[in-house]
JSON list of C-alpha atoms in Angstrom, two decimals:
[
{"chain": "A", "resi": 1, "resn": "MET", "atom": "CA", "xyz": [0.06, -0.19, -0.37]},
{"chain": "A", "resi": 2, "resn": "LYS", "atom": "CA", "xyz": [0.52, 3.30, -0.55]},
{"chain": "A", "resi": 3, "resn": "GLU", "atom": "CA", "xyz": [0.24, 6.87, 0.58]},
{"chain": "A", "resi": 4, "resn": "ILE", "atom": "CA", "xyz": [-0.25, 9.97, -1.43]},
{"chain": "A", "resi": 5, "resn": "ILE", "atom": "CA", "xyz": [0.39, 13.43, 0.16]},
{"chain": "A", "resi": 6, "resn": "ALA", "atom": "CA", "xyz": [-1.19, 15.69, -2.38]},
{"chain": "A", "resi": 7, "resn": "MET", "atom": "CA", "xyz": [-0.66, 20.00, -2.08]},
{"chain": "A", "resi": 8, "resn": "ILE", "atom": "CA", "xyz": [-3.53, 21.29, -3.56]},
{"chain": "A", "resi": 9, "resn": "ARG", "atom": "CA", "xyz": [-5.10, 24.33, -3.61]},
{"chain": "A", "resi": 10, "resn": "PRO", "atom": "CA", "xyz": [-7.91, 25.37, -1.25]},
{"chain": "A", "resi": 11, "resn": "SER", "atom": "CA", "xyz": [-10.41, 26.18, -3.98]},
{"chain": "A", "resi": 12, "resn": "LYS", "atom": "CA", "xyz": [-10.18, 22.88, -5.56]},
{"chain": "A", "resi": 13, "resn": "MET", "atom": "CA", "xyz": [-10.60, 20.59, -2.18]},
{"chain": "A", "resi": 14, "resn": "ASN", "atom": "CA", "xyz": [-14.63, 20.34, -3.45]},
{"chain": "A", "resi": 15, "resn": "ALA", "atom": "CA", "xyz": [-13.57, 19.68, -7.22]},
{"chain": "A", "resi": 16, "resn": "THR", "atom": "CA", "xyz": [-11.09, 17.02, -6.10]},
{"chain": "A", "resi": 17, "resn": "LYS", "atom": "CA", "xyz": [-13.23, 15.32, -3.45]},
{"chain": "A", "resi": 18, "resn": "LYS", "atom": "CA", "xyz": [-16.42, 14.83, -6.42]},
{"chain": "A", "resi": 19, "resn": "SER", "atom": "CA", "xyz": [-13.53, 12.97, -8.75]},
{"chain": "A", "resi": 20, "resn": "LEU", "atom": "CA", "xyz": [-12.09, 10.84, -6.47]},
{"chain": "A", "resi": 21, "resn": "ASP", "atom": "CA", "xyz": [-16.00, 10.18, -4.87]},
{"chain": "A", "resi": 22, "resn": "GLU", "atom": "CA", "xyz": [-16.56, 9.21, -9.02]},
{"chain": "A", "resi": 23, "resn": "LEU", "atom": "CA", "xyz": [-13.72, 6.95, -8.68]},
{"chain": "A", "resi": 24, "resn": "ASN", "atom": "CA", "xyz": [-15.21, 5.42, -5.67]},
{"chain": "A", "resi": 25, "resn": "VAL", "atom": "CA", "xyz": [-11.90, 5.28, -3.37]},
{"chain": "A", "resi": 26, "resn": "PRO", "atom": "CA", "xyz": [-13.33, 8.70, -1.44]},
{"chain": "A", "resi": 27, "resn": "SER", "atom": "CA", "xyz": [-11.19, 8.48, 2.07]},
{"chain": "A", "resi": 28, "resn": "VAL", "atom": "CA", "xyz": [-9.06, 11.06, 2.55]},
{"chain": "A", "resi": 29, "resn": "THR", "atom": "CA", "xyz": [-7.62, 12.66, 5.35]},
{"chain": "A", "resi": 30, "resn": "ALA", "atom": "CA", "xyz": [-7.42, 17.33, 4.42]},
{"chain": "A", "resi": 31, "resn": "ILE", "atom": "CA", "xyz": [-5.70, 19.25, 6.70]},
{"chain": "A", "resi": 32, "resn": "PRO", "atom": "CA", "xyz": [-5.33, 22.95, 5.96]},
{"chain": "A", "resi": 33, "resn": "VAL", "atom": "CA", "xyz": [-1.30, 23.61, 5.58]},
{"chain": "A", "resi": 34, "resn": "LEU", "atom": "CA", "xyz": [1.47, 26.22, 4.93]},
{"chain": "A", "resi": 35, "resn": "GLY", "atom": "CA", "xyz": [3.61, 26.61, 1.50]},
{"chain": "A", "resi": 36, "resn": "ARG", "atom": "CA", "xyz": [5.44, 27.69, -0.62]},
{"chain": "A", "resi": 37, "resn": "GLY", "atom": "CA", "xyz": [7.48, 25.42, -3.98]},
{"chain": "A", "resi": 38, "resn": "ASN", "atom": "CA", "xyz": [10.28, 26.84, -6.15]},
{"chain": "A", "resi": 39, "resn": "GLN", "atom": "CA", "xyz": [8.94, 30.03, -7.00]},
{"chain": "A", "resi": 40, "resn": "ARG", "atom": "CA", "xyz": [9.60, 30.44, -2.70]},
{"chain": "A", "resi": 41, "resn": "GLY", "atom": "CA", "xyz": [5.43, 31.44, -2.16]},
{"chain": "A", "resi": 42, "resn": "ILE", "atom": "CA", "xyz": [3.72, 35.50, -3.83]},
{"chain": "A", "resi": 43, "resn": "ASN", "atom": "CA", "xyz": [5.83, 37.86, -5.20]},
{"chain": "A", "resi": 44, "resn": "THR", "atom": "CA", "xyz": [3.72, 40.97, -5.86]},
{"chain": "A", "resi": 45, "resn": "ILE", "atom": "CA", "xyz": [6.72, 42.06, -8.23]},
{"chain": "A", "resi": 46, "resn": "LEU", "atom": "CA", "xyz": [6.55, 38.92, -10.23]},
{"chain": "A", "resi": 47, "resn": "ALA", "atom": "CA", "xyz": [3.04, 38.35, -9.64]},
{"chain": "A", "resi": 48, "resn": "GLY", "atom": "CA", "xyz": [2.51, 41.91, -11.63]},
{"chain": "A", "resi": 49, "resn": "ILE", "atom": "CA", "xyz": [0.22, 43.07, -8.31]},
{"chain": "A", "resi": 50, "resn": "GLU", "atom": "CA", "xyz": [0.47, 46.69, -7.97]},
{"chain": "A", "resi": 51, "resn": "VAL", "atom": "CA", "xyz": [1.47, 47.43, -4.62]},
{"chain": "A", "resi": 52, "resn": "SER", "atom": "CA", "xyz": [0.98, 51.25, -3.35]},
{"chain": "A", "resi": 53, "resn": "LYS", "atom": "CA", "xyz": [3.88, 52.93, -1.90]},
{"chain": "A", "resi": 54, "resn": "ASP", "atom": "CA", "xyz": [2.29, 54.52, 1.45]},
{"chain": "A", "resi": 55, "resn": "VAL", "atom": "CA", "xyz": [1.57, 50.28, 1.77]},
{"chain": "A", "resi": 56, "resn": "LEU", "atom": "CA", "xyz": [5.14, 49.27, 1.24]},
{"chain": "A", "resi": 57, "resn": "ALA", "atom": "CA", "xyz": [7.01, 52.10, 2.86]},
{"chain": "A", "resi": 58, "resn": "LYS", "atom": "CA", "xyz": [4.77, 51.04, 5.97]},
{"chain": "A", "resi": 59, "resn": "ALA", "atom": "CA", "xyz": [4.56, 47.38, 6.13]},
{"chain": "A", "resi": 60, "resn": "HIS", "atom": "CA", "xyz": [7.90, 46.40, 3.79]},
{"chain": "A", "resi": 61, "resn": "ILE", "atom": "CA", "xyz": [4.64, 44.04, 2.01]},
{"chain": "A", "resi": 62, "resn": "THR", "atom": "CA", "xyz": [6.33, 42.13, -1.13]},
{"chain": "A", "resi": 63, "resn": "GLY", "atom": "CA", "xyz": [4.31, 38.95, -0.96]},
{"chain": "A", "resi": 64, "resn": "MET", "atom": "CA", "xyz": [3.27, 36.39, 0.56]},
{"chain": "A", "resi": 65, "resn": "LYS", "atom": "CA", "xyz": [6.17, 33.93, 1.71]},
{"chain": "A", "resi": 66, "resn": "PHE", "atom": "CA", "xyz": [3.83, 31.15, 2.96]},
{"chain": "A", "resi": 67, "resn": "VAL", "atom": "CA", "xyz": [0.45, 30.88, 0.91]},
{"chain": "A", "resi": 68, "resn": "PRO", "atom": "CA", "xyz": [-2.33, 28.54, 2.04]},
{"chain": "A", "resi": 69, "resn": "LYS", "atom": "CA", "xyz": [-2.68, 24.97, 0.75]},
{"chain": "A", "resi": 70, "resn": "ARG", "atom": "CA", "xyz": [-4.95, 21.65, 1.46]},
{"chain": "A", "resi": 71, "resn": "MET", "atom": "CA", "xyz": [-2.85, 18.50, 2.57]},
{"chain": "A", "resi": 72, "resn": "LEU", "atom": "CA", "xyz": [-4.58, 15.51, 1.66]},
{"chain": "A", "resi": 73, "resn": "VAL", "atom": "CA", "xyz": [-3.25, 11.99, 3.10]},
{"chain": "A", "resi": 74, "resn": "ILE", "atom": "CA", "xyz": [-4.48, 9.05, 0.92]},
{"chain": "A", "resi": 75, "resn": "VAL", "atom": "CA", "xyz": [-3.97, 5.82, 1.71]},
{"chain": "A", "resi": 76, "resn": "ALA", "atom": "CA", "xyz": [-4.25, 3.20, -1.52]},
{"chain": "A", "resi": 77, "resn": "LYS", "atom": "CA", "xyz": [-4.11, -0.42, -2.17]},
{"chain": "A", "resi": 78, "resn": "ASP", "atom": "CA", "xyz": [-1.49, -0.57, -4.70]},
{"chain": "A", "resi": 79, "resn": "GLU", "atom": "CA", "xyz": [-3.38, -1.12, -7.64]},
{"chain": "A", "resi": 80, "resn": "GLU", "atom": "CA", "xyz": [-5.17, 2.08, -6.83]},
{"chain": "A", "resi": 81, "resn": "VAL", "atom": "CA", "xyz": [-2.59, 4.30, -7.38]},
{"chain": "A", "resi": 82, "resn": "GLU", "atom": "CA", "xyz": [-2.57, 5.30, -10.39]},
{"chain": "A", "resi": 83, "resn": "ILE", "atom": "CA", "xyz": [-6.06, 6.78, -10.50]},
{"chain": "A", "resi": 84, "resn": "ILE", "atom": "CA", "xyz": [-5.80, 8.43, -8.06]},
{"chain": "A", "resi": 85, "resn": "VAL", "atom": "CA", "xyz": [-3.31, 10.56, -8.58]},
{"chain": "A", "resi": 86, "resn": "ASP", "atom": "CA", "xyz": [-4.17, 11.34, -12.49]},
{"chain": "A", "resi": 87, "resn": "ALA", "atom": "CA", "xyz": [-7.74, 11.85, -10.67]},
{"chain": "A", "resi": 88, "resn": "ILE", "atom": "CA", "xyz": [-6.20, 14.88, -8.38]},
{"chain": "A", "resi": 89, "resn": "ILE", "atom": "CA", "xyz": [-4.40, 16.31, -11.15]},
{"chain": "A", "resi": 90, "resn": "LYS", "atom": "CA", "xyz": [-6.95, 16.18, -13.69]},
{"chain": "A", "resi": 91, "resn": "SER", "atom": "CA", "xyz": [-8.65, 18.09, -11.57]},
{"chain": "A", "resi": 92, "resn": "ASN", "atom": "CA", "xyz": [-6.07, 20.47, -10.09]},
{"chain": "A", "resi": 93, "resn": "LYS", "atom": "CA", "xyz": [-4.28, 21.91, -13.11]},
{"chain": "A", "resi": 94, "resn": "THR", "atom": "CA", "xyz": [-5.11, 24.82, -14.08]},
{"chain": "A", "resi": 95, "resn": "GLY", "atom": "CA", "xyz": [-1.36, 25.26, -15.51]},
{"chain": "A", "resi": 96, "resn": "TYR", "atom": "CA", "xyz": [-0.65, 28.52, -13.14]},
{"chain": "A", "resi": 97, "resn": "ILE", "atom": "CA", "xyz": [2.25, 28.54, -10.92]},
{"chain": "A", "resi": 98, "resn": "GLY", "atom": "CA", "xyz": [0.48, 27.13, -7.08]},
{"chain": "A", "resi": 99, "resn": "ASP", "atom": "CA", "xyz": [-1.63, 24.24, -8.49]},
{"chain": "A", "resi": 100, "resn": "GLY", "atom": "CA", "xyz": [0.96, 22.08, -6.04]},
{"chain": "A", "resi": 101, "resn": "LYS", "atom": "CA", "xyz": [2.52, 18.77, -6.38]},
{"chain": "A", "resi": 102, "resn": "ILE", "atom": "CA", "xyz": [1.63, 14.63, -5.35]},
{"chain": "A", "resi": 103, "resn": "PHE", "atom": "CA", "xyz": [4.00, 12.59, -3.16]},
{"chain": "A", "resi": 104, "resn": "ILE", "atom": "CA", "xyz": [3.67, 8.88, -3.33]},
{"chain": "A", "resi": 105, "resn": "CYS", "atom": "CA", "xyz": [5.75, 7.08, -0.15]},
{"chain": "A", "resi": 106, "resn": "PRO", "atom": "CA", "xyz": [5.73, 3.92, 0.07]},
{"chain": "A", "resi": 107, "resn": "THR", "atom": "CA", "xyz": [3.40, 2.17, 3.59]},
{"chain": "A", "resi": 108, "resn": "ASP", "atom": "CA", "xyz": [4.18, -0.60, 5.49]},
{"chain": "A", "resi": 109, "resn": "ASN", "atom": "CA", "xyz": [0.20, -1.44, 7.34]},
{"chain": "A", "resi": 110, "resn": "ALA", "atom": "CA", "xyz": [-2.76, 0.08, 7.98]},
{"chain": "A", "resi": 111, "resn": "LEU", "atom": "CA", "xyz": [-5.46, -1.22, 11.19]},
{"chain": "A", "resi": 112, "resn": "LYS", "atom": "CA", "xyz": [-8.81, -0.43, 11.11]},
{"chain": "A", "resi": 113, "resn": "VAL", "atom": "CA", "xyz": [-10.11, 0.20, 14.58]},
{"chain": "A", "resi": 114, "resn": "ARG", "atom": "CA", "xyz": [-13.10, -0.88, 14.34]},
{"chain": "A", "resi": 115, "resn": "THR", "atom": "CA", "xyz": [-13.06, -4.48, 13.39]},
{"chain": "A", "resi": 116, "resn": "LYS", "atom": "CA", "xyz": [-8.94, -4.75, 13.93]},
{"chain": "A", "resi": 117, "resn": "GLU", "atom": "CA", "xyz": [-8.25, -6.13, 10.44]},
{"chain": "A", "resi": 118, "resn": "SER", "atom": "CA", "xyz": [-5.10, -5.07, 8.63]},
{"chain": "A", "resi": 119, "resn": "GLY", "atom": "CA", "xyz": [-3.30, -4.70, 5.12]},
{"chain": "A", "resi": 120, "resn": "ASP", "atom": "CA", "xyz": [-5.31, -4.08, 2.20]},
{"chain": "A", "resi": 121, "resn": "ALA", "atom": "CA", "xyz": [-8.67, -5.43, 3.82]},
{"chain": "A", "resi": 122, "resn": "ALA", "atom": "CA", "xyz": [-8.32, -2.79, 6.47]},
{"chain": "A", "resi": 123, "resn": "LEU", "atom": "CA", "xyz": [-8.53, 0.49, 3.42]},
{"chain": "B", "resi": 1, "resn": "MET", "atom": "CA", "xyz": [14.17, 11.26, -2.84]},
{"chain": "B", "resi": 2, "resn": "LYS", "atom": "CA", "xyz": [13.05, 11.34, 1.25]},
{"chain": "B", "resi": 3, "resn": "MET", "atom": "CA", "xyz": [10.45, 13.56, 2.98]},
{"chain": "B", "resi": 4, "resn": "ILE", "atom": "CA", "xyz": [11.86, 15.17, 5.70]},
{"chain": "B", "resi": 5, "resn": "ARG", "atom": "CA", "xyz": [9.70, 16.08, 8.49]},
{"chain": "B", "resi": 6, "resn": "ALA", "atom": "CA", "xyz": [10.33, 18.30, 11.84]},
{"chain": "B", "resi": 7, "resn": "ILE", "atom": "CA", "xyz": [8.69, 19.09, 14.31]},
{"chain": "B", "resi": 8, "resn": "VAL", "atom": "CA", "xyz": [9.73, 22.00, 16.23]},
{"chain": "B", "resi": 9, "resn": "ARG", "atom": "CA", "xyz": [8.93, 24.93, 18.75]},
{"chain": "B", "resi": 10, "resn": "PRO", "atom": "CA", "xyz": [7.06, 27.66, 17.32]},
{"chain": "B", "resi": 11, "resn": "GLU", "atom": "CA", "xyz": [9.25, 30.32, 18.19]},
{"chain": "B", "resi": 12, "resn": "THR", "atom": "CA", "xyz": [11.60, 29.07, 16.42]},
{"chain": "B", "resi": 13, "resn": "ALA", "atom": "CA", "xyz": [10.08, 28.00, 13.34]},
{"chain": "B", "resi": 14, "resn": "ASP", "atom": "CA", "xyz": [10.80, 31.05, 11.74]},
{"chain": "B", "resi": 15, "resn": "ASN", "atom": "CA", "xyz": [14.94, 30.59, 11.89]},
{"chain": "B", "resi": 16, "resn": "VAL", "atom": "CA", "xyz": [14.73, 27.22, 10.71]},
{"chain": "B", "resi": 17, "resn": "THR", "atom": "CA", "xyz": [12.64, 27.82, 7.30]},
{"chain": "B", "resi": 18, "resn": "GLU", "atom": "CA", "xyz": [15.19, 31.54, 6.71]},
{"chain": "B", "resi": 19, "resn": "GLY", "atom": "CA", "xyz": [17.46, 29.38, 7.66]},
{"chain": "B", "resi": 20, "resn": "LEU", "atom": "CA", "xyz": [16.59, 26.37, 4.78]},
{"chain": "B", "resi": 21, "resn": "ALA", "atom": "CA", "xyz": [15.87, 29.30, 2.40]},
{"chain": "B", "resi": 22, "resn": "GLU", "atom": "CA", "xyz": [19.44, 30.46, 2.55]},
{"chain": "B", "resi": 23, "resn": "ALA", "atom": "CA", "xyz": [21.22, 27.45, 2.64]},
{"chain": "B", "resi": 24, "resn": "GLY", "atom": "CA", "xyz": [18.75, 27.31, -1.37]},
{"chain": "B", "resi": 25, "resn": "PHE", "atom": "CA", "xyz": [15.97, 25.05, 0.06]},
{"chain": "B", "resi": 26, "resn": "TYR", "atom": "CA", "xyz": [13.04, 26.73, -0.44]},
{"chain": "B", "resi": 27, "resn": "SER", "atom": "CA", "xyz": [10.24, 24.21, -0.74]},
{"chain": "B", "resi": 28, "resn": "MET", "atom": "CA", "xyz": [7.95, 23.73, 2.45]},
{"chain": "B", "resi": 29, "resn": "THR", "atom": "CA", "xyz": [4.83, 22.51, 3.77]},
{"chain": "B", "resi": 30, "resn": "LYS", "atom": "CA", "xyz": [4.47, 23.52, 7.45]},
{"chain": "B", "resi": 31, "resn": "MET", "atom": "CA", "xyz": [1.58, 23.78, 9.48]},
{"chain": "B", "resi": 32, "resn": "SER", "atom": "CA", "xyz": [0.30, 23.89, 13.56]},
{"chain": "B", "resi": 33, "resn": "VAL", "atom": "CA", "xyz": [0.00, 21.10, 15.43]},
{"chain": "B", "resi": 34, "resn": "PHE", "atom": "CA", "xyz": [0.26, 19.22, 18.87]},
{"chain": "B", "resi": 35, "resn": "GLY", "atom": "CA", "xyz": [1.98, 16.37, 20.73]},
{"chain": "B", "resi": 36, "resn": "ARG", "atom": "CA", "xyz": [4.48, 15.81, 23.36]},
{"chain": "B", "resi": 37, "resn": "GLY", "atom": "CA", "xyz": [7.58, 13.47, 23.86]},
{"chain": "B", "resi": 38, "resn": "LYS", "atom": "CA", "xyz": [9.16, 11.47, 26.54]},
{"chain": "B", "resi": 39, "resn": "GLN", "atom": "CA", "xyz": [8.74, 14.36, 28.79]},
{"chain": "B", "resi": 40, "resn": "LYS", "atom": "CA", "xyz": [5.55, 13.62, 28.64]},
{"chain": "B", "resi": 41, "resn": "GLY", "atom": "CA", "xyz": [4.01, 17.36, 28.27]},
{"chain": "B", "resi": 42, "resn": "LEU", "atom": "CA", "xyz": [4.97, 20.57, 30.68]},
{"chain": "B", "resi": 43, "resn": "THR", "atom": "CA", "xyz": [3.90, 20.89, 34.22]},
{"chain": "B", "resi": 44, "resn": "VAL", "atom": "CA", "xyz": [3.65, 24.76, 35.28]},
{"chain": "B", "resi": 45, "resn": "GLY", "atom": "CA", "xyz": [2.39, 25.29, 38.67]},
{"chain": "B", "resi": 46, "resn": "ASN", "atom": "CA", "xyz": [-0.51, 23.53, 39.55]},
{"chain": "B", "resi": 47, "resn": "VAL", "atom": "CA", "xyz": [-1.15, 23.03, 36.09]},
{"chain": "B", "resi": 48, "resn": "HIS", "atom": "CA", "xyz": [-0.31, 20.14, 33.89]},
{"chain": "B", "resi": 49, "resn": "TYR", "atom": "CA", "xyz": [-0.23, 20.39, 30.03]},
{"chain": "B", "resi": 50, "resn": "ASP", "atom": "CA", "xyz": [-0.10, 17.34, 27.84]},
{"chain": "B", "resi": 51, "resn": "GLU", "atom": "CA", "xyz": [-0.14, 18.40, 24.25]},
{"chain": "B", "resi": 52, "resn": "LEU", "atom": "CA", "xyz": [2.19, 21.54, 23.65]},
{"chain": "B", "resi": 53, "resn": "PRO", "atom": "CA", "xyz": [2.09, 23.81, 20.33]},
{"chain": "B", "resi": 54, "resn": "LYS", "atom": "CA", "xyz": [4.81, 22.65, 17.90]},
{"chain": "B", "resi": 55, "resn": "VAL", "atom": "CA", "xyz": [5.60, 23.56, 14.54]},
{"chain": "B", "resi": 56, "resn": "LEU", "atom": "CA", "xyz": [5.59, 20.51, 11.75]},
{"chain": "B", "resi": 57, "resn": "ILE", "atom": "CA", "xyz": [7.51, 20.86, 8.71]},
{"chain": "B", "resi": 58, "resn": "ILE", "atom": "CA", "xyz": [7.46, 19.20, 5.53]},
{"chain": "B", "resi": 59, "resn": "ILE", "atom": "CA", "xyz": [10.35, 18.94, 3.40]},
{"chain": "B", "resi": 60, "resn": "VAL", "atom": "CA", "xyz": [11.41, 16.72, 0.38]},
{"chain": "B", "resi": 61, "resn": "VAL", "atom": "CA", "xyz": [14.43, 16.85, -1.17]},
{"chain": "B", "resi": 62, "resn": "GLU", "atom": "CA", "xyz": [16.74, 14.24, -3.41]},
{"chain": "B", "resi": 63, "resn": "ASP", "atom": "CA", "xyz": [18.98, 12.42, -1.66]},
{"chain": "B", "resi": 64, "resn": "LYS", "atom": "CA", "xyz": [21.74, 13.53, -1.63]},
{"chain": "B", "resi": 65, "resn": "SER", "atom": "CA", "xyz": [21.08, 16.48, 0.26]},
{"chain": "B", "resi": 66, "resn": "VAL", "atom": "CA", "xyz": [19.13, 14.80, 3.15]},
{"chain": "B", "resi": 67, "resn": "ASP", "atom": "CA", "xyz": [22.38, 15.49, 5.64]},
{"chain": "B", "resi": 68, "resn": "GLU", "atom": "CA", "xyz": [22.63, 18.94, 4.50]},
{"chain": "B", "resi": 69, "resn": "VAL", "atom": "CA", "xyz": [18.87, 19.79, 5.10]},
{"chain": "B", "resi": 70, "resn": "MET", "atom": "CA", "xyz": [18.87, 18.21, 9.14]},
{"chain": "B", "resi": 71, "resn": "LYS", "atom": "CA", "xyz": [21.59, 20.09, 10.18]},
{"chain": "B", "resi": 72, "resn": "VAL", "atom": "CA", "xyz": [20.60, 23.69, 8.95]},
{"chain": "B", "resi": 73, "resn": "ILE", "atom": "CA", "xyz": [17.12, 22.48, 11.02]},
{"chain": "B", "resi": 74, "resn": "GLN", "atom": "CA", "xyz": [18.93, 21.08, 13.95]},
{"chain": "B", "resi": 75, "resn": "TYR", "atom": "CA", "xyz": [21.30, 24.31, 14.00]},
{"chain": "B", "resi": 76, "resn": "LYS", "atom": "CA", "xyz": [18.74, 26.96, 13.32]},
{"chain": "B", "resi": 77, "resn": "ALA", "atom": "CA", "xyz": [15.86, 25.41, 15.82]},
{"chain": "B", "resi": 78, "resn": "TYR", "atom": "CA", "xyz": [18.41, 24.45, 18.95]},
{"chain": "B", "resi": 79, "resn": "THR", "atom": "CA", "xyz": [17.80, 26.09, 22.26]},
{"chain": "B", "resi": 80, "resn": "GLY", "atom": "CA", "xyz": [19.02, 23.23, 24.71]},
{"chain": "B", "resi": 81, "resn": "GLY", "atom": "CA", "xyz": [15.72, 22.48, 26.45]},
{"chain": "B", "resi": 82, "resn": "GLU", "atom": "CA", "xyz": [13.52, 19.85, 26.95]},
{"chain": "B", "resi": 83, "resn": "GLY", "atom": "CA", "xyz": [10.78, 20.38, 23.82]},
{"chain": "B", "resi": 84, "resn": "ASP", "atom": "CA", "xyz": [13.11, 20.99, 20.66]},
{"chain": "B", "resi": 85, "resn": "GLY", "atom": "CA", "xyz": [11.69, 18.71, 18.88]},
{"chain": "B", "resi": 86, "resn": "LYS", "atom": "CA", "xyz": [12.58, 15.28, 16.72]},
{"chain": "B", "resi": 87, "resn": "ILE", "atom": "CA", "xyz": [13.44, 15.28, 13.08]},
{"chain": "B", "resi": 88, "resn": "PHE", "atom": "CA", "xyz": [12.47, 12.22, 11.23]},
{"chain": "B", "resi": 89, "resn": "VAL", "atom": "CA", "xyz": [13.25, 10.77, 7.52]},
{"chain": "B", "resi": 90, "resn": "SER", "atom": "CA", "xyz": [10.96, 8.49, 5.18]},
{"chain": "B", "resi": 91, "resn": "PRO", "atom": "CA", "xyz": [10.99, 7.22, 2.05]},
{"chain": "B", "resi": 92, "resn": "VAL", "atom": "CA", "xyz": [9.66, 9.09, -1.11]},
{"chain": "B", "resi": 93, "resn": "GLU", "atom": "CA", "xyz": [9.29, 7.23, -4.22]},
{"chain": "B", "resi": 94, "resn": "GLN", "atom": "CA", "xyz": [7.61, 9.10, -6.28]},
{"chain": "B", "resi": 95, "resn": "VAL", "atom": "CA", "xyz": [6.43, 13.19, -7.09]},
{"chain": "B", "resi": 96, "resn": "ARG", "atom": "CA", "xyz": [4.16, 14.70, -9.58]},
{"chain": "B", "resi": 97, "resn": "THR", "atom": "CA", "xyz": [3.45, 18.48, -10.42]},
{"chain": "B", "resi": 98, "resn": "VAL", "atom": "CA", "xyz": [0.27, 19.09, -10.49]},
{"chain": "B", "resi": 99, "resn": "ARG", "atom": "CA", "xyz": [0.81, 21.89, -12.91]},
{"chain": "B", "resi": 100, "resn": "THR", "atom": "CA", "xyz": [3.38, 20.31, -15.58]},
{"chain": "B", "resi": 101, "resn": "GLY", "atom": "CA", "xyz": [2.50, 16.43, -15.44]},
{"chain": "B", "resi": 102, "resn": "SER", "atom": "CA", "xyz": [6.03, 16.01, -14.98]},
{"chain": "B", "resi": 103, "resn": "ASN", "atom": "CA", "xyz": [7.14, 13.36, -12.40]},
{"chain": "B", "resi": 104, "resn": "GLU", "atom": "CA", "xyz": [10.36, 15.50, -11.32]},
{"chain": "B", "resi": 105, "resn": "LEU", "atom": "CA", "xyz": [10.59, 18.08, -7.70]}
]
């Protein structure tokens, strides 16, 4: 089994949940996080956002060092990983910076608390 | 690739992220968490706090950078007191960039 960790935009949560529901792999944990990637957050100058001189002088604002995101954690059977990853990319790809990243990590085991089942039966 | 999860004090979190940025590691995710370690929390006077606020920083890097990242985090998060935190390293098999669909970090 694998743990799929996906950092996505908060505004894409509903679309992502819907596409996972449609695939019948709805189990997910979502956490609000702060993050940044290769573009180092949001820089107003690079993004072409106009900030008035007064604001800059008072607050030294040049952008956001960390941007709010949602971290999705999905533990899935090996054979389901590809369709889940494809569904996440399809629901989240806008082509703009900040679409997110997906990490796929190995998981040794899982246990269902209600029934004590482990292995794939727990998922 | 490896995922490095560092649990540090909220007060040192900014030092850690700036130190990592200076060392060339910009991409990371951070979140506020609660936790406790071997000391089972903190007792101040009559009150026992069994969950203490911490910051969890997640950073995924190529294998060759793991030692450097761990060194920077440990150096910047260190105060000498109990509660400085812990760093965990775990494997990452694959990565996908959502914007481009590529398989690289």
